[in-house]
């Protein structure tokens, strides 16, 4: 298997927080010549890497998801409505 394809799948699963199904669809955009079967195998390999004895980092909500923080950032950067 191609290491670049697996590393892209790891990125999509872990950092972009996509599901395995979304990751397979996303890989079609990055690697258009790759068939569905190959994408499935690469995503499975990436999922195995992420779940092999290591806890997957929980998703930490952004500070801007809180209305108070969002308003403060909005004012700090000079955005107006």
Short mmCIF file of N, CA and C in Angstrom, two decimals:
data_model
loop_
_atom_site.label_atom_id
_atom_site.label_comp_id
_atom_site.label_asym_id
_atom_site.label_seq_id
_atom_site.Cartn_x
_atom_site.Cartn_y
_atom_site.Cartn_z
N UNK A 1 0.83 -1.19 0.00
CA UNK A 1 0.00 0.00 0.00
C UNK A 1 0.87 1.25 0.00
N UNK A 2 0.33 2.28 -0.58
CA UNK A 2 1.05 3.53 -0.72
C UNK A 2 1.01 4.32 0.59
N UNK A 3 2.17 4.68 1.10
CA UNK A 3 2.25 5.39 2.38
C UNK A 3 1.57 6.76 2.32
N UNK A 4 1.65 7.44 1.18
CA UNK A 4 1.02 8.76 1.06
C UNK A 4 -0.50 8.65 1.17
N UNK A 5 -1.06 7.60 0.59
CA UNK A 5 -2.51 7.42 0.64
C UNK A 5 -2.95 7.10 2.06
N UNK A 6 -2.18 6.27 2.75
CA UNK A 6 -2.52 5.92 4.13
C UNK A 6 -2.37 7.12 5.04
N UNK A 7 -1.33 7.91 4.85
CA UNK A 7 -1.15 9.09 5.70
C UNK A 7 -2.26 10.11 5.46
N UNK A 8 -2.74 10.23 4.22
CA UNK A 8 -3.86 11.12 3.95
C UNK A 8 -5.12 10.60 4.64
N UNK A 9 -5.32 9.28 4.64
CA UNK A 9 -6.47 8.69 5.32
C UNK A 9 -6.38 8.91 6.83
N UNK A 10 -5.18 8.77 7.39
CA UNK A 10 -5.00 9.02 8.83
C UNK A 10 -5.35 10.47 9.14
N UNK A 11 -4.89 11.38 8.29
CA UNK A 11 -5.20 12.80 8.48
C UNK A 11 -6.71 13.04 8.45
N UNK A 12 -7.39 12.47 7.46
CA UNK A 12 -8.83 12.69 7.34
C UNK A 12 -9.59 12.09 8.52
N UNK A 13 -9.15 10.92 8.99
CA UNK A 13 -9.83 10.30 10.12
C UNK A 13 -9.57 11.02 11.43
N UNK A 14 -8.30 11.32 11.70
CA UNK A 14 -7.92 11.87 13.00
C UNK A 14 -8.07 13.38 13.07
N UNK A 15 -7.50 14.09 12.13
CA UNK A 15 -7.46 15.54 12.22
C UNK A 15 -8.69 16.23 11.66
N UNK A 16 -9.26 15.67 10.58
CA UNK A 16 -10.47 16.26 10.00
C UNK A 16 -11.73 15.67 10.62
N UNK A 17 -11.56 14.64 11.45
CA UNK A 17 -12.67 14.01 12.17
C UNK A 17 -13.77 13.49 11.24
N UNK A 18 -13.35 12.90 10.13
CA UNK A 18 -14.30 12.31 9.20
C UNK A 18 -14.55 10.85 9.56
N UNK A 19 -15.71 10.37 9.19
CA UNK A 19 -16.02 8.95 9.38
C UNK A 19 -15.27 8.15 8.32
N UNK A 20 -15.16 6.84 8.49
CA UNK A 20 -14.51 6.04 7.44
C UNK A 20 -15.18 6.18 6.07
N UNK A 21 -16.50 6.28 6.05
CA UNK A 21 -17.20 6.46 4.77
C UNK A 21 -16.86 7.79 4.13
N UNK A 22 -16.84 8.85 4.93
CA UNK A 22 -16.48 10.16 4.40
C UNK A 22 -15.02 10.19 3.95
N UNK A 23 -14.17 9.46 4.67
CA UNK A 23 -12.76 9.40 4.30
C UNK A 23 -12.59 8.72 2.95
N UNK A 24 -13.33 7.65 2.71
CA UNK A 24 -13.25 6.98 1.40
C UNK A 24 -13.69 7.93 0.28
N UNK A 25 -14.76 8.69 0.53
CA UNK A 25 -15.20 9.66 -0.49
C UNK A 25 -14.18 10.77 -0.66
N UNK A 26 -13.56 11.20 0.44
CA UNK A 26 -12.56 12.25 0.37
C UNK A 26 -11.32 11.82 -0.39
N UNK A 27 -10.96 10.55 -0.23
CA UNK A 27 -9.79 10.05 -0.96
C UNK A 27 -10.04 10.01 -2.45
N UNK A 28 -11.28 9.86 -2.86
CA UNK A 28 -11.59 9.89 -4.29
C UNK A 28 -11.22 11.24 -4.90
N UNK A 29 -11.38 12.30 -4.12
CA UNK A 29 -11.02 13.62 -4.61
C UNK A 29 -9.51 13.81 -4.66
N UNK A 30 -8.79 13.27 -3.66
CA UNK A 30 -7.33 13.40 -3.62
C UNK A 30 -6.64 12.47 -4.62
N UNK A 31 -7.18 11.27 -4.79
CA UNK A 31 -6.58 10.26 -5.67
C UNK A 31 -7.65 9.76 -6.64
N UNK A 32 -7.94 10.51 -7.69
CA UNK A 32 -9.06 10.17 -8.58
C UNK A 32 -8.89 8.86 -9.34
N UNK A 33 -7.69 8.40 -9.54
CA UNK A 33 -7.49 7.16 -10.29
C UNK A 33 -7.64 5.91 -9.46
N UNK A 34 -7.85 6.05 -8.16
CA UNK A 34 -7.92 4.91 -7.27
C UNK A 34 -9.34 4.35 -7.23
N UNK A 35 -9.44 3.02 -7.28
CA UNK A 35 -10.73 2.37 -7.23
C UNK A 35 -11.28 2.28 -5.81
N UNK A 36 -12.54 1.94 -5.71
CA UNK A 36 -13.21 1.86 -4.41
C UNK A 36 -12.57 0.80 -3.52
N UNK A 37 -12.23 -0.35 -4.07
CA UNK A 37 -11.62 -1.42 -3.28
C UNK A 37 -10.30 -0.97 -2.68
N UNK A 38 -9.49 -0.27 -3.46
CA UNK A 38 -8.21 0.23 -2.95
C UNK A 38 -8.43 1.25 -1.84
N UNK A 39 -9.43 2.13 -2.03
CA UNK A 39 -9.71 3.13 -1.00
C UNK A 39 -10.15 2.47 0.31
N UNK A 40 -10.97 1.43 0.19
CA UNK A 40 -11.43 0.71 1.38
C UNK A 40 -10.25 0.12 2.13
N UNK A 41 -9.32 -0.50 1.41
CA UNK A 41 -8.15 -1.12 2.05
C UNK A 41 -7.27 -0.07 2.73
N UNK A 42 -7.07 1.07 2.08
CA UNK A 42 -6.24 2.12 2.66
C UNK A 42 -6.88 2.72 3.91
N UNK A 43 -8.19 2.93 3.87
CA UNK A 43 -8.88 3.49 5.03
C UNK A 43 -8.86 2.48 6.19
N UNK A 44 -9.02 1.21 5.89
CA UNK A 44 -8.93 0.18 6.93
C UNK A 44 -7.54 0.17 7.57
N UNK A 45 -6.52 0.28 6.74
CA UNK A 45 -5.15 0.31 7.27
C UNK A 45 -4.94 1.54 8.15
N UNK A 46 -5.45 2.68 7.73
CA UNK A 46 -5.32 3.91 8.52
C UNK A 46 -6.09 3.78 9.83
N UNK A 47 -7.27 3.21 9.78
CA UNK A 47 -8.07 3.03 11.00
C UNK A 47 -7.36 2.09 11.97
N UNK A 48 -6.74 1.05 11.42
CA UNK A 48 -5.97 0.13 12.27
C UNK A 48 -4.80 0.84 12.94
N UNK A 49 -4.13 1.71 12.21
CA UNK A 49 -3.01 2.47 12.77
C UNK A 49 -3.50 3.34 13.93
N UNK A 50 -4.65 3.98 13.75
CA UNK A 50 -5.17 4.88 14.77
C UNK A 50 -5.70 4.14 15.99
N UNK A 51 -6.24 2.97 15.79
CA UNK A 51 -6.86 2.27 16.91
C UNK A 51 -5.97 1.21 17.55
N UNK A 52 -4.76 1.04 17.06
CA UNK A 52 -3.85 0.02 17.57
C UNK A 52 -3.30 0.41 18.94
N UNK A 53 -4.03 0.08 19.97
CA UNK A 53 -3.53 0.27 21.32
C UNK A 53 -3.43 1.70 21.79
N UNK A 54 -3.77 2.64 20.96
CA UNK A 54 -3.69 4.03 21.36
C UNK A 54 -5.10 4.62 21.42
N UNK A 55 -5.33 5.41 22.41
CA UNK A 55 -6.63 6.07 22.50
C UNK A 55 -6.66 7.21 21.48
N UNK A 56 -7.75 7.32 20.79
CA UNK A 56 -7.91 8.41 19.84
C UNK A 56 -8.27 9.65 20.64
N UNK A 57 -7.60 10.74 20.32
CA UNK A 57 -7.82 11.97 21.06
C UNK A 57 -9.29 12.39 20.97
N UNK A 58 -9.88 12.76 22.10
CA UNK A 58 -11.25 13.25 22.04
C UNK A 58 -11.29 14.60 21.32
N UNK A 59 -12.39 14.87 20.71
CA UNK A 59 -12.53 16.12 19.98
C UNK A 59 -12.75 17.24 21.00
N UNK A 60 -11.89 18.23 20.95
CA UNK A 60 -11.99 19.36 21.85
C UNK A 60 -12.72 20.48 21.10
N UNK A 61 -13.83 20.94 21.65
CA UNK A 61 -14.55 22.01 20.95
C UNK A 61 -13.73 23.29 20.90
N UNK A 62 -13.91 24.02 19.85
CA UNK A 62 -13.20 25.28 19.68
C UNK A 62 -13.67 26.29 20.71
N UNK A 63 -12.78 27.18 21.11
CA UNK A 63 -13.16 28.24 22.02
C UNK A 63 -14.21 29.16 21.42
N UNK A 64 -14.25 29.23 20.10
CA UNK A 64 -15.21 30.09 19.43
C UNK A 64 -16.60 29.47 19.37
N UNK A 65 -16.74 28.22 19.84
CA UNK A 65 -18.07 27.61 19.85
C UNK A 65 -18.93 28.17 20.98
N UNK A 66 -18.29 28.83 21.95
CA UNK A 66 -19.03 29.47 23.04
C UNK A 66 -19.40 30.89 22.59
N UNK A 67 -20.66 31.27 22.73
CA UNK A 67 -21.08 32.60 22.26
C UNK A 67 -20.27 33.75 22.87
N UNK A 68 -19.92 33.63 24.15
CA UNK A 68 -19.16 34.71 24.81
C UNK A 68 -17.79 34.87 24.17
N UNK A 69 -17.10 33.75 23.90
CA UNK A 69 -15.77 33.81 23.28
C UNK A 69 -15.86 34.30 21.85
N UNK A 70 -16.89 33.88 21.14
CA UNK A 70 -17.05 34.29 19.75
C UNK A 70 -17.24 35.81 19.68
N UNK A 71 -18.08 36.36 20.57
CA UNK A 71 -18.33 37.80 20.56
C UNK A 71 -17.06 38.57 20.88
N UNK A 72 -16.27 38.07 21.83
CA UNK A 72 -15.02 38.75 22.19
C UNK A 72 -14.04 38.73 21.02
N UNK A 73 -13.92 37.61 20.35
CA UNK A 73 -13.03 37.52 19.20
C UNK A 73 -13.53 38.41 18.07
N UNK A 74 -14.83 38.47 17.93
CA UNK A 74 -15.45 39.29 16.89
C UNK A 74 -15.08 40.76 17.10
N UNK A 75 -15.19 41.21 18.34
CA UNK A 75 -14.85 42.60 18.65
C UNK A 75 -13.35 42.85 18.56
N UNK A 76 -12.54 41.89 19.04
CA UNK A 76 -11.09 42.06 19.06
C UNK A 76 -10.53 42.23 17.66
N UNK A 77 -11.11 41.58 16.68
CA UNK A 77 -10.60 41.66 15.31
C UNK A 77 -11.29 42.72 14.48
N UNK A 78 -12.19 43.46 15.10
CA UNK A 78 -12.82 44.59 14.42
C UNK A 78 -13.86 44.23 13.41
N UNK A 79 -14.45 43.04 13.54
CA UNK A 79 -15.52 42.66 12.61
C UNK A 79 -16.80 43.39 13.02
N UNK A 80 -17.55 43.82 12.04
CA UNK A 80 -18.83 44.46 12.33
C UNK A 80 -19.92 43.69 11.59
N UNK A 81 -21.11 43.78 12.13
CA UNK A 81 -22.24 43.07 11.50
C UNK A 81 -22.83 43.83 10.37
#
